[in-house]
Amino acid sequence: MSIKILGIESSCDETAAAVVEDGRVVLSNVISSQIDIHTLYGGVVPEIASRKHVERISQVVEGALKDAGCTLADIDAIAVTYGPGLVGPLLVGVSYAKALSYTSKIPLVPVHHIEGHICANFIENPELKPPFLCLVVSGGHTHLVMVKDYRDYEVLGRTRDDAAGEAFDKVARAIGLGYPGGPKIEKAAREGNEDAITFPRAKVEGSVYDFSFSGMKSAALNYLNSCQMQNIPVVQEDVAACFQRAVTDVLCDRASAAIDEYKPTAFAIAGGVASNGALRAKMKDMCDRKGIPFYNPSPIFCTDNGAMIGAAGYHEFMAGNIAGLDLNATPALKLGEH
Ligand code: KG4
Ligand code: ZN
């Protein structure tokens, strides 16, 4: 018999819900993005995000059930992101899921947002099973994770400062591309010369697998300042191409070193930045050369969505990880804490 999980996600600026069967088959996936609103402010405003989640969450959840041809009676568990993320937005999803679980008597399953991103890889790749190595790159996280088993993660490296997506967003804003920066940088980069400017590729002392993007971001901002002082016109496309190249080089370099040391049988990427075509091409190329399979979710499953929470929620549910009504939003939740 199949297990159907309703996944709910509201940790940042997407209100999302989905119905997922057995952790892999997506029956519906509804995403209400707030990007147009936050674009006006150049980034996510947490208070506005919370209010928009409150306005939209019922329709999104009802839409996910309807699209899947389900009612609550068909759902085995309600999985919800309870961290990490913005506390206000997280609380909306958690409170909604708790209320739904209480009134419908359907078990409530707590899901870690990064675990959700990793599990997005199971959706379109039925053959993918742990163990494998996964690079999670999003607006809030840059983690190199050994997925030893379902629910069993070892973080090999993480960013010491900015996340990769955050760096894209900040540089995009500085060159006037607006929010969210990642997709805009990718588009502009296609028209740019990636050899025009050299940005530093910072190594982090102490850990081979840690990342640092704030130095790279500052180098880009310094370059823009010096152009302005000397009245040199800035070619947006060149800055985008060179910055994207620098970020993707560093991500690829660390992943390559970890593959050489840990010798995983597969490598996957996940998170919003994983929808970047240049990053995907570079990683695929690297894995081809090493002779290991490379996986990435379709872009719609890279950026925040409910399907990834339904996929991760399946494994939590099967392991008996059921939350009580005291479940709380946990903004700084660590990966691997159940
Ligand atoms: O996973 P996600 O939707 O939310 C977080 O958990 O943070 O990731 C959003 C991040 C943003 O920083 C956005 O600029 C970045 O992912 N992003 C991209 C692309 N699409 C989204 N970065 C680079 N290239 C893209 N195509
Ligand atoms: Zn995310």
mmCIF file of C-alpha atoms and ligand atoms in Angstrom:
data_model
loop_
_atom_site.group_PDB
_atom_site.id
_atom_site.type_symbol
_atom_site.label_atom_id
_atom_site.label_comp_id
_atom_site.label_asym_id
_atom_site.label_seq_id
_atom_site.Cartn_x
_atom_site.Cartn_y
_atom_site.Cartn_z
ATOM 1 C CA MET A 1 0.000 0.000 0.000
ATOM 2 C CA SER A 2 1.321 3.412 -0.842
ATOM 3 C CA ILE A 3 1.927 6.144 1.706
ATOM 4 C CA LYS A 4 0.771 9.649 0.836
ATOM 5 C CA ILE A 5 2.398 12.611 2.570
ATOM 6 C CA LEU A 6 1.168 16.194 2.461
ATOM 7 C CA GLY A 7 4.297 18.384 2.541
ATOM 8 C CA ILE A 8 4.086 22.020 3.693
ATOM 9 C CA GLU A 9 6.899 24.572 3.258
ATOM 10 C CA SER A 10 6.960 28.226 4.393
ATOM 11 C CA SER A 11 10.501 28.864 5.679
ATOM 12 C CA CYS A 12 11.290 31.843 3.452
ATOM 13 C CA ASP A 13 9.338 33.496 0.626
ATOM 14 C CA GLU A 14 7.527 30.577 -1.003
ATOM 15 C CA THR A 15 4.238 29.273 0.371
ATOM 16 C CA ALA A 16 4.205 25.717 -0.909
ATOM 17 C CA ALA A 17 2.400 22.404 -0.482
ATOM 18 C CA ALA A 18 2.472 19.074 -2.293
ATOM 19 C CA VAL A 19 1.235 15.515 -2.075
ATOM 20 C CA VAL A 20 3.985 12.911 -2.497
ATOM 21 C CA GLU A 21 3.625 9.135 -2.651
ATOM 22 C CA ASP A 22 6.253 6.872 -1.094
ATOM 23 C CA GLY A 23 8.846 9.648 -0.947
ATOM 24 C CA ARG A 24 9.317 9.765 -4.727
ATOM 25 C CA VAL A 25 6.126 10.229 -6.748
ATOM 26 C CA VAL A 26 4.794 13.790 -6.870
ATOM 27 C CA LEU A 27 0.992 13.862 -7.189
ATOM 28 C CA SER A 28 0.765 17.660 -6.898
ATOM 29 C CA ASN A 29 3.092 20.582 -6.259
ATOM 30 C CA VAL A 30 1.632 24.044 -5.605
ATOM 31 C CA ILE A 31 4.005 26.983 -5.082
ATOM 32 C CA SER A 32 2.909 30.542 -4.391
ATOM 33 C CA SER A 33 5.984 32.730 -4.731
ATOM 34 C CA GLN A 34 6.274 36.143 -3.102
ATOM 35 C CA ILE A 35 9.193 37.222 -5.282
ATOM 36 C CA ASP A 36 7.271 40.062 -6.955
ATOM 37 C CA ILE A 37 6.566 41.653 -3.543
ATOM 38 C CA HIS A 38 10.085 41.305 -2.100
ATOM 39 C CA THR A 39 11.633 42.563 -5.373
ATOM 40 C CA LEU A 40 10.315 46.017 -4.424
ATOM 41 C CA TYR A 41 12.565 45.961 -1.324
ATOM 42 C CA GLY A 42 15.605 44.256 -2.881
ATOM 43 C CA GLY A 43 15.329 41.182 -0.642
ATOM 44 C CA VAL A 44 13.003 39.186 1.603
ATOM 45 C CA VAL A 45 11.283 41.286 4.303
ATOM 46 C CA PRO A 46 10.453 38.712 7.027
ATOM 47 C CA GLU A 47 7.389 40.520 8.402
ATOM 48 C CA ILE A 48 5.825 40.844 4.939
ATOM 49 C CA ALA A 49 6.709 37.217 4.158
ATOM 50 C CA SER A 50 4.882 36.042 7.323
ATOM 51 C CA ARG A 51 1.759 38.011 6.440
ATOM 52 C CA LYS A 52 1.692 36.684 2.884
ATOM 53 C CA HIS A 53 2.085 33.102 4.132
ATOM 54 C CA VAL A 54 -0.932 33.636 6.420
ATOM 55 C CA GLU A 55 -2.965 34.965 3.479
ATOM 56 C CA ARG A 56 -2.059 32.138 1.119
ATOM 57 C CA ILE A 57 -1.445 28.951 3.051
ATOM 58 C CA SER A 58 -5.019 27.580 3.098
ATOM 59 C CA GLN A 59 -5.483 27.980 -0.666
ATOM 60 C CA VAL A 60 -2.071 26.467 -1.346
ATOM 61 C CA VAL A 61 -2.750 23.392 0.811
ATOM 62 C CA GLU A 62 -6.276 22.985 -0.567
ATOM 63 C CA GLY A 63 -4.884 23.365 -4.100
ATOM 64 C CA ALA A 64 -2.292 20.650 -3.469
ATOM 65 C CA LEU A 65 -4.949 18.216 -2.219
ATOM 66 C CA LYS A 66 -7.271 19.036 -5.138
ATOM 67 C CA ASP A 67 -4.535 18.710 -7.793
ATOM 68 C CA ALA A 68 -3.587 15.319 -6.361
ATOM 69 C CA GLY A 69 -7.232 14.208 -6.510
ATOM 70 C CA CYS A 70 -7.145 13.683 -2.734
ATOM 71 C CA THR A 71 -8.974 14.666 0.370
ATOM 72 C CA LEU A 72 -7.421 14.687 3.830
ATOM 73 C CA ALA A 73 -8.866 11.189 4.313
ATOM 74 C CA ASP A 74 -6.283 9.893 1.776
ATOM 75 C CA ILE A 75 -3.312 11.480 3.564
ATOM 76 C CA ASP A 76 -1.160 9.362 5.903
ATOM 77 C CA ALA A 77 0.903 12.172 7.420
ATOM 78 C CA ILE A 78 1.334 15.946 7.320
ATOM 79 C CA ALA A 79 5.006 16.901 6.984
ATOM 80 C CA VAL A 80 6.080 20.455 7.688
ATOM 81 C CA THR A 81 9.352 22.408 7.596
ATOM 82 C CA TYR A 82 10.083 23.496 11.188
ATOM 83 C CA GLY A 83 13.597 24.868 10.572
ATOM 84 C CA PRO A 84 15.975 26.320 9.678
ATOM 85 C CA GLY A 85 14.598 29.545 8.211
ATOM 86 C CA LEU A 86 12.908 32.803 9.161
ATOM 87 C CA VAL A 87 11.013 32.400 12.435
ATOM 88 C CA GLY A 88 7.818 34.239 11.426
ATOM 89 C CA PRO A 89 7.389 32.430 8.092
ATOM 90 C CA LEU A 90 8.250 29.056 9.703
ATOM 91 C CA LEU A 91 5.646 29.621 12.433
ATOM 92 C CA VAL A 92 2.888 30.055 9.860
ATOM 93 C CA GLY A 93 3.522 26.638 8.289
ATOM 94 C CA VAL A 94 4.083 24.921 11.639
ATOM 95 C CA SER A 95 0.929 26.399 13.208
ATOM 96 C CA TYR A 96 -1.166 25.552 10.151
ATOM 97 C CA ALA A 97 0.154 21.983 10.026
ATOM 98 C CA LYS A 98 -0.434 21.523 13.762
ATOM 99 C CA ALA A 99 -4.020 22.755 13.487
ATOM 100 C CA LEU A 100 -4.668 20.507 10.497
ATOM 101 C CA SER A 101 -3.132 17.520 12.260
ATOM 102 C CA TYR A 102 -5.132 18.168 15.439
ATOM 103 C CA THR A 103 -8.487 18.532 13.687
ATOM 104 C CA SER A 104 -7.977 15.673 11.225
ATOM 105 C CA LYS A 105 -6.079 13.331 13.604
ATOM 106 C CA ILE A 106 -3.444 12.808 10.897
ATOM 107 C CA PRO A 107 0.109 12.402 12.291
ATOM 108 C CA LEU A 108 2.372 15.461 12.156
ATOM 109 C CA VAL A 109 5.932 14.932 10.877
ATOM 110 C CA PRO A 110 8.718 17.494 11.445
ATOM 111 C CA VAL A 111 11.088 18.080 8.497
ATOM 112 C CA HIS A 112 14.466 19.812 8.320
ATOM 113 C CA HIS A 113 14.535 22.207 5.354
ATOM 114 C CA ILE A 114 17.957 21.055 4.121
ATOM 115 C CA GLU A 115 16.921 17.417 4.385
ATOM 116 C CA GLY A 116 14.025 18.430 2.130
ATOM 117 C CA HIS A 117 16.402 19.936 -0.450
ATOM 118 C CA ILE A 118 18.526 16.759 -0.436
ATOM 119 C CA CYS A 119 15.456 14.493 -0.783
ATOM 120 C CA ALA A 120 14.305 16.479 -3.853
ATOM 121 C CA ASN A 121 16.846 14.328 -5.690
ATOM 122 C CA PHE A 122 14.769 11.188 -5.030
ATOM 123 C CA ILE A 123 11.776 12.569 -6.919
ATOM 124 C CA GLU A 124 12.975 12.099 -10.490
ATOM 125 C CA ASN A 125 15.721 9.564 -9.916
ATOM 126 C CA PRO A 126 14.178 6.263 -8.769
ATOM 127 C CA GLU A 127 17.572 4.542 -8.866
ATOM 128 C CA LEU A 128 19.235 7.047 -6.499
ATOM 129 C CA LYS A 129 19.725 5.652 -3.003
ATOM 130 C CA PRO A 130 22.113 6.518 -0.159
ATOM 131 C CA PRO A 131 24.992 6.561 0.333
ATOM 132 C CA PHE A 132 25.921 9.531 -1.863
ATOM 133 C CA LEU A 133 27.559 12.944 -1.550
ATOM 134 C CA CYS A 134 25.342 16.028 -1.869
ATOM 135 C CA LEU A 135 26.142 19.727 -2.234
ATOM 136 C CA VAL A 136 23.282 21.864 -0.910
ATOM 137 C CA VAL A 137 23.501 25.411 -2.256
ATOM 138 C CA SER A 138 20.698 27.853 -1.530
ATOM 139 C CA GLY A 139 20.044 31.398 -0.393
ATOM 140 C CA GLY A 140 20.655 30.474 3.223
ATOM 141 C CA HIS A 141 22.929 27.406 3.079
ATOM 142 C CA THR A 142 26.045 26.016 1.474
ATOM 143 C CA HIS A 143 26.639 22.516 2.848
ATOM 144 C CA LEU A 144 28.651 19.595 1.567
ATOM 145 C CA VAL A 145 26.856 16.594 3.051
ATOM 146 C CA MET A 146 27.581 12.872 3.055
ATOM 147 C CA VAL A 147 24.166 11.211 2.895
ATOM 148 C CA LYS A 148 25.113 7.954 4.641
ATOM 149 C CA ASP A 149 21.558 6.653 4.731
ATOM 150 C CA TYR A 150 18.043 8.081 4.647
ATOM 151 C CA ARG A 151 17.981 10.456 7.670
ATOM 152 C CA ASP A 152 21.685 9.957 8.392
ATOM 153 C CA TYR A 153 23.833 12.910 7.384
ATOM 154 C CA GLU A 154 27.417 13.956 7.981
ATOM 155 C CA VAL A 155 28.190 17.589 7.178
ATOM 156 C CA LEU A 156 31.717 17.620 5.684
ATOM 157 C CA GLY A 157 31.856 21.351 5.042
ATOM 158 C CA ARG A 158 29.768 24.482 5.224
ATOM 159 C CA THR A 159 30.083 28.190 4.512
ATOM 160 C CA ARG A 160 31.812 30.288 7.143
ATOM 161 C CA ASP A 161 29.969 33.434 6.072
ATOM 162 C CA ASP A 162 27.608 34.104 3.143
ATOM 163 C CA ALA A 163 25.733 31.293 1.409
ATOM 164 C CA ALA A 164 26.370 30.933 -2.342
ATOM 165 C CA GLY A 165 22.864 32.166 -3.230
ATOM 166 C CA GLU A 166 23.201 35.096 -0.840
ATOM 167 C CA ALA A 167 26.442 36.115 -2.600
ATOM 168 C CA PHE A 168 24.680 35.943 -5.983
ATOM 169 C CA ASP A 169 21.838 38.059 -4.597
ATOM 170 C CA LYS A 170 24.168 40.721 -3.148
ATOM 171 C CA VAL A 171 26.323 41.076 -6.272
ATOM 172 C CA ALA A 172 23.229 41.141 -8.507
ATOM 173 C CA ARG A 173 21.836 43.988 -6.428
ATOM 174 C CA ALA A 174 25.157 45.886 -6.642
ATOM 175 C CA ILE A 175 25.188 45.697 -10.455
ATOM 176 C CA GLY A 176 21.543 46.730 -10.647
ATOM 177 C CA LEU A 177 19.996 43.397 -11.628
ATOM 178 C CA GLY A 178 17.599 43.237 -8.663
ATOM 179 C CA TYR A 179 16.187 40.362 -6.591
ATOM 180 C CA PRO A 180 16.479 37.374 -6.696
ATOM 181 C CA GLY A 181 19.987 37.673 -8.028
ATOM 182 C CA GLY A 182 20.844 34.077 -8.929
ATOM 183 C CA PRO A 183 18.619 33.651 -11.988
ATOM 184 C CA LYS A 184 19.379 37.214 -13.145
ATOM 185 C CA ILE A 185 23.141 36.681 -12.857
ATOM 186 C CA GLU A 186 22.804 33.422 -14.809
ATOM 187 C CA LYS A 187 20.897 35.171 -17.605
ATOM 188 C CA ALA A 188 23.284 38.148 -17.808
ATOM 189 C CA ALA A 189 26.320 35.820 -17.632
ATOM 190 C CA ARG A 190 25.297 34.180 -20.912
ATOM 191 C CA GLU A 191 26.131 37.439 -22.702
ATOM 192 C CA GLY A 192 29.323 38.155 -20.738
ATOM 193 C CA ASN A 193 33.026 37.361 -21.042
ATOM 194 C CA GLU A 194 34.019 35.138 -18.130
ATOM 195 C CA ASP A 195 37.710 36.012 -18.566
ATOM 196 C CA ALA A 196 37.176 39.791 -18.270
ATOM 197 C CA ILE A 197 37.790 40.124 -14.496
ATOM 198 C CA THR A 198 39.536 37.799 -12.034
ATOM 199 C CA PHE A 199 37.835 37.373 -8.668
ATOM 200 C CA PRO A 200 39.665 35.552 -5.849
ATOM 201 C CA ARG A 201 38.829 31.929 -5.012
ATOM 202 C CA ALA A 202 39.138 31.964 -1.239
ATOM 203 C CA LYS A 203 40.339 28.907 0.660
ATOM 204 C CA VAL A 204 39.281 28.566 4.284
ATOM 205 C CA GLU A 205 41.958 27.854 6.845
ATOM 206 C CA GLY A 206 41.429 24.777 8.965
ATOM 207 C CA SER A 207 38.885 22.894 6.871
ATOM 208 C CA VAL A 208 39.365 21.697 3.302
ATOM 209 C CA TYR A 209 35.641 21.486 2.686
ATOM 210 C CA ASP A 210 34.445 24.776 4.176
ATOM 211 C CA PHE A 211 33.448 27.673 1.930
ATOM 212 C CA SER A 212 33.759 31.443 2.169
ATOM 213 C CA PHE A 213 31.935 33.731 -0.226
ATOM 214 C CA SER A 214 32.078 37.076 1.540
ATOM 215 C CA GLY A 215 35.641 37.781 0.294
ATOM 216 C CA MET A 216 34.581 37.064 -3.268
ATOM 217 C CA LYS A 217 31.546 39.299 -2.855
ATOM 218 C CA SER A 218 33.702 42.123 -1.411
ATOM 219 C CA ALA A 219 36.130 41.756 -4.343
ATOM 220 C CA ALA A 220 33.214 42.248 -6.729
ATOM 221 C CA LEU A 221 31.963 45.290 -4.787
ATOM 222 C CA ASN A 222 35.502 46.758 -4.703
ATOM 223 C CA TYR A 223 35.782 46.257 -8.449
ATOM 224 C CA LEU A 224 32.504 48.151 -8.963
ATOM 225 C CA ASN A 225 33.688 50.990 -6.690
ATOM 226 C CA SER A 226 37.003 51.328 -8.469
ATOM 227 C CA CYS A 227 35.237 51.444 -11.858
ATOM 228 C CA GLN A 228 33.003 54.223 -10.541
ATOM 229 C CA MET A 229 35.973 56.236 -9.169
ATOM 230 C CA GLN A 230 37.843 55.957 -12.436
ATOM 231 C CA ASN A 231 34.772 56.543 -14.570
ATOM 232 C CA ILE A 232 35.143 53.172 -16.241
ATOM 233 C CA PRO A 233 31.784 51.812 -17.455
ATOM 234 C CA VAL A 234 30.748 48.557 -15.758
ATOM 235 C CA VAL A 235 29.764 45.763 -18.121
ATOM 236 C CA GLN A 236 27.029 44.028 -16.088
ATOM 237 C CA GLU A 237 27.257 40.869 -18.200
ATOM 238 C CA ASP A 238 31.024 40.530 -17.655
ATOM 239 C CA VAL A 239 30.732 40.971 -13.868
ATOM 240 C CA ALA A 240 27.906 38.403 -13.842
ATOM 241 C CA ALA A 241 29.883 35.908 -15.947
ATOM 242 C CA CYS A 242 33.085 36.280 -13.912
ATOM 243 C CA PHE A 243 31.323 36.146 -10.550
ATOM 244 C CA GLN A 244 29.315 33.088 -11.561
ATOM 245 C CA ARG A 245 32.510 31.459 -12.774
ATOM 246 C CA ALA A 246 34.318 32.174 -9.488
ATOM 247 C CA VAL A 247 31.454 30.831 -7.316
ATOM 248 C CA THR A 248 30.923 27.712 -9.428
ATOM 249 C CA ASP A 249 34.705 27.051 -9.571
ATOM 250 C CA VAL A 250 34.921 27.068 -5.758
ATOM 251 C CA LEU A 251 31.849 24.834 -5.362
ATOM 252 C CA CYS A 252 33.233 22.414 -7.933
ATOM 253 C CA ASP A 253 36.722 22.444 -6.404
ATOM 254 C CA ARG A 254 35.485 21.468 -2.902
ATOM 255 C CA ALA A 255 33.086 18.847 -4.251
ATOM 256 C CA SER A 256 35.851 17.352 -6.385
ATOM 257 C CA ALA A 257 38.220 17.125 -3.392
ATOM 258 C CA ALA A 258 35.521 15.451 -1.271
ATOM 259 C CA ILE A 259 34.753 12.948 -4.042
ATOM 260 C CA ASP A 260 38.463 12.075 -4.273
ATOM 261 C CA GLU A 261 38.734 11.523 -0.536
ATOM 262 C CA TYR A 262 35.398 9.890 0.309
ATOM 263 C CA LYS A 263 34.883 8.065 -3.014
ATOM 264 C CA PRO A 264 31.048 8.218 -2.992
ATOM 265 C CA THR A 265 29.221 6.105 -5.570
ATOM 266 C CA ALA A 266 27.128 9.121 -6.675
ATOM 267 C CA PHE A 267 27.143 12.904 -6.379
ATOM 268 C CA ALA A 268 24.070 15.174 -6.249
ATOM 269 C CA ILE A 269 23.366 18.882 -5.943
ATOM 270 C CA ALA A 270 20.327 20.537 -4.348
ATOM 271 C CA GLY A 271 18.892 23.935 -3.336
ATOM 272 C CA GLY A 272 17.993 27.058 -5.311
ATOM 273 C CA VAL A 273 21.504 27.617 -6.710
ATOM 274 C CA ALA A 274 21.471 24.036 -8.042
ATOM 275 C CA SER A 275 19.116 25.276 -10.767
ATOM 276 C CA ASN A 276 22.045 27.269 -12.206
ATOM 277 C CA GLY A 277 22.867 25.830 -15.626
ATOM 278 C CA ALA A 278 26.580 26.724 -15.483
ATOM 279 C CA LEU A 279 26.944 24.987 -12.111
ATOM 280 C CA ARG A 280 25.101 21.903 -13.336
ATOM 281 C CA ALA A 281 27.263 21.692 -16.475
ATOM 282 C CA LYS A 282 30.504 22.089 -14.489
ATOM 283 C CA MET A 283 29.508 19.458 -11.920
ATOM 284 C CA LYS A 284 28.325 17.030 -14.609
ATOM 285 C CA ASP A 285 31.605 17.432 -16.435
ATOM 286 C CA MET A 286 33.600 16.852 -13.240
ATOM 287 C CA CYS A 287 31.589 13.700 -12.397
ATOM 288 C CA ASP A 288 31.919 12.386 -15.972
ATOM 289 C CA ARG A 289 35.694 12.731 -15.720
ATOM 290 C CA LYS A 290 35.697 10.867 -12.402
ATOM 291 C CA GLY A 291 33.277 8.250 -13.716
ATOM 292 C CA ILE A 292 30.546 8.680 -11.076
ATOM 293 C CA PRO A 293 26.864 9.408 -11.743
ATOM 294 C CA PHE A 294 25.683 12.989 -11.241
ATOM 295 C CA TYR A 295 22.165 13.924 -10.104
ATOM 296 C CA ASN A 296 20.278 17.187 -9.887
ATOM 297 C CA PRO A 297 16.596 17.944 -9.375
ATOM 298 C CA SER A 298 14.665 19.820 -12.088
ATOM 299 C CA PRO A 299 14.765 23.581 -11.347
ATOM 300 C CA ILE A 300 11.210 23.550 -9.931
ATOM 301 C CA PHE A 301 12.367 21.051 -7.271
ATOM 302 C CA CYS A 302 15.613 22.997 -6.578
ATOM 303 C CA THR A 303 14.060 26.205 -5.286
ATOM 304 C CA ASP A 304 11.797 25.911 -2.229
ATOM 305 C CA ASN A 305 8.786 23.636 -2.767
ATOM 306 C CA GLY A 306 6.435 21.344 -0.865
ATOM 307 C CA ALA A 307 7.319 18.170 -2.810
ATOM 308 C CA MET A 308 10.795 18.026 -1.276
ATOM 309 C CA ILE A 309 9.202 18.259 2.200
ATOM 310 C CA GLY A 310 6.788 15.463 1.274
ATOM 311 C CA ALA A 311 9.731 13.365 0.034
ATOM 312 C CA ALA A 312 11.771 13.895 3.218
ATOM 313 C CA GLY A 313 8.636 13.557 5.379
ATOM 314 C CA TYR A 314 8.087 10.043 4.036
ATOM 315 C CA HIS A 315 11.380 8.821 5.532
ATOM 316 C CA GLU A 316 10.728 10.618 8.824
ATOM 317 C CA PHE A 317 7.236 9.118 9.014
ATOM 318 C CA MET A 318 8.461 5.582 8.253
ATOM 319 C CA ALA A 319 11.060 5.995 11.014
ATOM 320 C CA GLY A 320 8.303 6.942 13.455
ATOM 321 C CA ASN A 321 9.355 10.565 13.855
ATOM 322 C CA ILE A 322 5.982 12.018 14.819
ATOM 323 C CA ALA A 323 5.756 15.471 16.412
ATOM 324 C CA GLY A 324 3.438 16.538 19.209
ATOM 325 C CA LEU A 325 1.446 19.745 19.302
ATOM 326 C CA ASP A 326 4.397 21.321 21.102
ATOM 327 C CA LEU A 327 6.369 21.354 17.809
ATOM 328 C CA ASN A 328 7.921 24.789 17.434
ATOM 329 C CA ALA A 329 9.601 26.732 14.640
ATOM 330 C CA THR A 330 13.368 26.332 15.107
ATOM 331 C CA PRO A 331 15.160 28.993 13.017
ATOM 332 C CA ALA A 332 18.719 27.687 13.607
ATOM 333 C CA LEU A 333 17.966 23.940 13.478
ATOM 334 C CA LYS A 334 21.072 21.838 12.691
ATOM 335 C CA LEU A 335 21.029 19.082 10.080
ATOM 336 C CA GLY A 336 20.793 15.628 11.638
ATOM 337 C CA GLU A 337 18.871 16.728 14.761
ATOM 338 C CA HIS A 338 15.676 14.715 14.956
HETATM 339 O O1 KG4 B 1 16.523 27.015 -1.997
HETATM 340 P P1 KG4 B 1 16.015 28.391 -2.168
HETATM 341 O O2 KG4 B 1 14.754 28.593 -2.974
HETATM 342 O O3 KG4 B 1 15.761 29.078 -0.783
HETATM 343 C C1 KG4 B 1 16.591 28.881 0.329
HETATM 344 O O4 KG4 B 1 16.451 27.827 1.014
HETATM 345 O O5 KG4 B 1 17.450 29.760 0.541
HETATM 346 O O6 KG4 B 1 17.215 29.235 -2.806
HETATM 347 C C2 KG4 B 1 17.073 30.576 -3.177
HETATM 348 C C3 KG4 B 1 18.418 31.052 -3.673
HETATM 349 C C4 KG4 B 1 18.474 32.551 -3.945
HETATM 350 O O7 KG4 B 1 19.643 33.075 -3.357
HETATM 351 C C5 KG4 B 1 18.544 32.621 -5.463
HETATM 352 O O8 KG4 B 1 19.254 33.752 -5.936
HETATM 353 C C6 KG4 B 1 19.281 31.332 -5.798
HETATM 354 O O9 KG4 B 1 18.753 30.381 -4.896
HETATM 355 N N1 KG4 B 1 19.034 30.900 -7.173
HETATM 356 C C7 KG4 B 1 19.989 30.821 -8.122
HETATM 357 C C8 KG4 B 1 19.333 30.455 -9.328
HETATM 358 N N2 KG4 B 1 18.001 30.309 -9.055
HETATM 359 C C9 KG4 B 1 17.839 30.578 -7.723
HETATM 360 N N3 KG4 B 1 21.318 31.041 -8.062
HETATM 361 C C10 KG4 B 1 22.018 30.897 -9.197
HETATM 362 N N4 KG4 B 1 21.462 30.579 -10.396
HETATM 363 C C11 KG4 B 1 20.140 30.340 -10.500
HETATM 364 N N5 KG4 B 1 19.587 30.017 -11.680
HETATM 365 ZN ZN ZN B 2 15.538 26.319 0.533
#
